[in-house]
């Protein structure tokens, strides 16, 4: 039986055809992304960035506002503590108050106190301050801060000794608050004492003038 051999020409033709097909497929252009899709993606990214910027701005405002409120709440009372309620004598001072926090009215107070009386009232910044009744049954034009200038004890008035005597370390002060005996280094602080004509209340206001007992500037200013 005679065997059939493949035709070399046909075999060569098949090889050439397969090479041509492979090379042709290499030149097929890659699929292109739609320009509309790219634009949509870019717009979405820009919108997201815009939203993030708005959120960041709002958060910054919230943080800034919170910080401002906190600083104001802490700082304003501290600053006001050093601002005197009034300046000089006369109206515009702080009402003198009794032990219960009630305003003291001059007419009632004078009617209830004897000549020469020195009783405590709440004065400037709540400090214990002496009201002084003069010989003519009127209020002295100044009040005396009762805080001892040595170590801060409240100094009582001794009617028998006619002076202020500190029970803590023995300091003594004249009726005007001037130092009579140490260890207190300075006189008792002064405050203006007046009567408000409209309301009849006793008012305290800061003493910013010369200290008449020493001839110099008041140490409390």
Coordinates of C-alpha atoms in Angstrom, one line a residue:
X1 CA 0.0 0.0 0.0
X2 CA 1.4 3.4 -1.0
X3 CA 1.5 6.1 1.8
X4 CA 0.4 9.6 1.2
X5 CA 2.9 12.3 2.0
X6 CA 1.8 15.9 2.8
X7 CA 2.5 18.5 0.1
X8 CA 5.4 20.7 1.2
X9 CA 3.9 23.7 -0.6
X10 CA 0.6 23.4 1.4
X11 CA 2.5 23.1 4.6
X12 CA 4.5 26.2 3.9
X13 CA 1.3 28.1 3.0
X14 CA -0.4 27.2 6.3
X15 CA 2.6 28.4 8.3
X16 CA 2.7 31.7 6.4
X17 CA -1.0 32.2 6.9
X18 CA -0.8 31.6 10.7
X19 CA 2.1 34.1 11.0
X20 CA 0.1 36.7 9.1
X21 CA -2.9 36.3 11.4
X22 CA -0.8 36.7 14.5
X23 CA 0.9 39.8 13.2
X24 CA -2.4 41.3 12.2
X25 CA -3.9 40.8 15.7
X26 CA -1.0 42.7 17.2
X27 CA -2.0 45.9 15.4
X28 CA -5.6 45.8 16.7
X29 CA -6.2 49.1 18.6
X30 CA -6.8 48.9 22.3
X31 CA -10.3 49.8 23.4
X32 CA -10.6 53.6 24.3
X33 CA -12.3 55.0 27.4
X34 CA -15.2 57.2 26.6
X35 CA -14.4 60.9 27.1
X36 CA -17.8 61.4 28.8
X37 CA -16.9 58.8 31.4
X38 CA -13.6 60.5 32.2
X39 CA -15.4 63.9 32.5
X40 CA -18.0 62.4 34.9
X41 CA -15.3 60.9 37.1
X42 CA -13.4 64.2 37.2
X43 CA -16.6 66.1 38.1
X44 CA -17.4 63.6 40.9
X45 CA -13.9 64.0 42.3
X46 CA -14.1 67.8 42.2
X47 CA -17.5 67.8 43.9
X48 CA -16.2 65.5 46.7
X49 CA -13.2 67.8 47.2
X50 CA -15.5 70.8 47.4
X51 CA -17.7 69.0 50.0
X52 CA -14.6 68.2 52.1
X53 CA -13.4 71.8 52.0
X54 CA -16.8 73.0 53.2
X55 CA -16.7 70.4 56.0
X56 CA -13.2 71.5 57.0
X57 CA -14.3 75.2 57.0
X58 CA -17.3 74.4 59.2
X59 CA -15.3 72.4 61.6
X60 CA -12.7 75.1 61.9
X61 CA -15.4 77.6 62.7
X62 CA -16.8 75.3 65.4
X63 CA -13.4 74.8 67.0
X64 CA -12.7 78.5 66.9
X65 CA -16.0 79.4 68.4
X66 CA -15.6 76.8 71.2
X67 CA -12.2 78.1 72.0
X68 CA -13.4 81.7 72.1
X69 CA -16.3 80.9 74.4
X70 CA -13.9 79.0 76.7
X71 CA -11.3 81.8 76.8
X72 CA -14.0 84.4 77.4
X73 CA -15.7 82.4 80.2
X74 CA -12.4 82.1 82.0
X75 CA -10.8 85.4 81.1
X76 CA -13.6 87.9 81.6
X77 CA -14.3 87.2 85.3
X78 CA -10.6 87.3 85.9
X79 CA -10.3 90.7 84.3
X80 CA -13.4 92.1 85.9
X81 CA -12.0 91.1 89.3
X82 CA -9.4 93.8 88.9
X83 CA -11.8 96.5 87.6
X84 CA -13.0 98.7 90.5
X85 CA -16.8 99.2 90.7
X86 CA -16.4 102.9 90.8
X87 CA -13.8 105.7 91.0
X88 CA -13.6 108.5 93.5
X89 CA -16.3 109.4 96.0
X90 CA -20.0 110.0 95.5
X91 CA -22.5 108.1 93.4
X92 CA -21.5 105.1 91.3
X93 CA -20.0 103.1 94.2
X94 CA -21.0 99.7 95.6
X95 CA -23.8 99.5 98.2
X96 CA -22.7 98.6 101.7
X97 CA -24.3 95.4 102.8
X98 CA -25.1 93.8 106.1
X99 CA -24.2 90.3 107.2
X100 CA -27.3 88.9 105.3
X101 CA -26.3 90.6 102.1
X102 CA -29.0 93.3 102.3
X103 CA -28.2 96.9 101.3
X104 CA -27.7 99.3 104.2
X105 CA -29.8 102.5 104.2
X106 CA -28.1 105.5 105.9
X107 CA -31.2 106.8 107.8
X108 CA -32.0 103.5 109.4
X109 CA -28.4 102.7 110.1
X110 CA -27.7 106.0 111.8
X111 CA -30.8 105.7 113.9
X112 CA -29.7 102.3 115.2
X113 CA -26.1 103.1 116.1
X114 CA -24.5 105.3 118.8
X115 CA -22.0 108.1 118.3
X116 CA -18.5 106.7 117.8
X117 CA -19.7 103.3 116.7
X118 CA -17.6 101.3 114.3
X119 CA -19.5 98.3 112.9
X120 CA -18.6 96.0 110.1
X121 CA -20.3 95.9 106.7
X122 CA -19.6 94.2 103.4
X123 CA -17.5 96.6 101.4
X124 CA -15.7 96.6 98.1
X125 CA -15.1 93.1 96.7
X126 CA -17.0 91.8 99.8
X127 CA -14.2 92.8 102.2
X128 CA -15.2 93.5 105.8
X129 CA -15.2 97.3 106.1
X130 CA -15.9 99.5 109.1
X131 CA -18.6 102.2 109.0
X132 CA -17.8 105.0 111.4
X133 CA -20.4 107.2 113.2
X134 CA -19.0 110.7 113.9
X135 CA -19.8 112.9 116.9
X136 CA -22.5 114.8 115.0
X137 CA -24.3 111.5 114.3
X138 CA -23.3 111.4 110.6
X139 CA -21.3 108.9 108.7
X140 CA -17.5 109.4 108.4
X141 CA -16.5 110.1 104.7
X142 CA -14.3 107.0 104.7
X143 CA -14.6 103.4 105.7
X144 CA -11.8 101.2 107.0
X145 CA -11.0 97.8 105.6
X146 CA -10.9 95.4 108.6
X147 CA -8.2 93.1 107.1
X148 CA -4.9 93.4 109.1
X149 CA -2.0 94.3 106.9
X150 CA 0.3 91.8 108.7
X151 CA -1.2 88.4 107.9
X152 CA -4.8 89.2 106.9
X153 CA -6.7 88.6 110.1
X154 CA -9.9 90.6 110.6
X155 CA -9.2 93.3 113.2
X156 CA -11.9 94.0 115.8
X157 CA -12.6 97.4 117.3
X158 CA -12.1 97.8 121.0
X159 CA -14.3 100.5 122.5
X160 CA -12.6 100.3 125.8
X161 CA -9.1 100.8 124.3
X162 CA -10.4 103.1 121.6
X163 CA -8.4 101.4 118.9
X164 CA -8.4 98.4 116.6
X165 CA -6.5 95.4 118.1
X166 CA -5.6 92.4 116.1
X167 CA -6.0 89.1 118.1
X168 CA -3.6 87.2 115.9
X169 CA -0.2 88.8 116.5
X170 CA -1.0 91.9 118.5
X171 CA -1.0 94.7 115.9
X172 CA -2.8 97.8 116.9
X173 CA -4.4 100.6 114.9
X174 CA -5.6 104.1 115.8
X175 CA -9.3 105.0 115.2
X176 CA -8.3 106.3 111.8
X177 CA -6.7 103.0 110.9
X178 CA -3.1 104.3 111.3
X179 CA -0.6 101.8 112.7
X180 CA 0.0 102.2 116.5
X181 CA 1.9 99.0 117.1
X182 CA 3.4 96.3 114.9
X183 CA 4.0 93.9 113.5
X184 CA 1.5 95.3 111.0
X185 CA 3.6 97.3 108.5
X186 CA 0.9 99.4 106.9
X187 CA -2.4 101.2 107.9
X188 CA -5.8 99.8 107.2
X189 CA -7.0 100.4 103.7
X190 CA -9.4 103.3 103.0
X191 CA -12.6 103.4 101.0
X192 CA -14.8 106.4 100.3
X193 CA -18.1 106.2 102.2
X194 CA -21.1 108.3 100.9
X195 CA -24.9 108.2 100.9
X196 CA -26.7 108.0 97.6
X197 CA -29.3 110.9 97.6
X198 CA -31.7 109.1 95.4
X199 CA -31.9 105.8 97.1
X200 CA -30.6 106.6 100.6
X201 CA -28.2 103.7 100.4
X202 CA -24.7 103.8 101.9
X203 CA -22.1 103.4 99.1
X204 CA -18.4 102.4 99.1
X205 CA -16.1 103.5 96.3
X206 CA -12.3 103.1 95.9
X207 CA -10.0 105.6 97.6
X208 CA -7.5 106.7 94.9
X209 CA -6.3 109.9 96.5
X210 CA -3.5 110.5 98.9
X211 CA -3.6 108.6 102.2
X212 CA -4.2 111.4 104.7
X213 CA -2.6 109.4 107.5
X214 CA 0.7 109.0 105.8
X215 CA 0.7 111.8 103.2
X216 CA 1.6 109.3 100.4
X217 CA -0.2 107.2 97.9
X218 CA -2.4 104.5 99.4
X219 CA -0.6 101.1 99.4
X220 CA -3.8 99.3 98.1
X221 CA -3.7 101.3 94.8

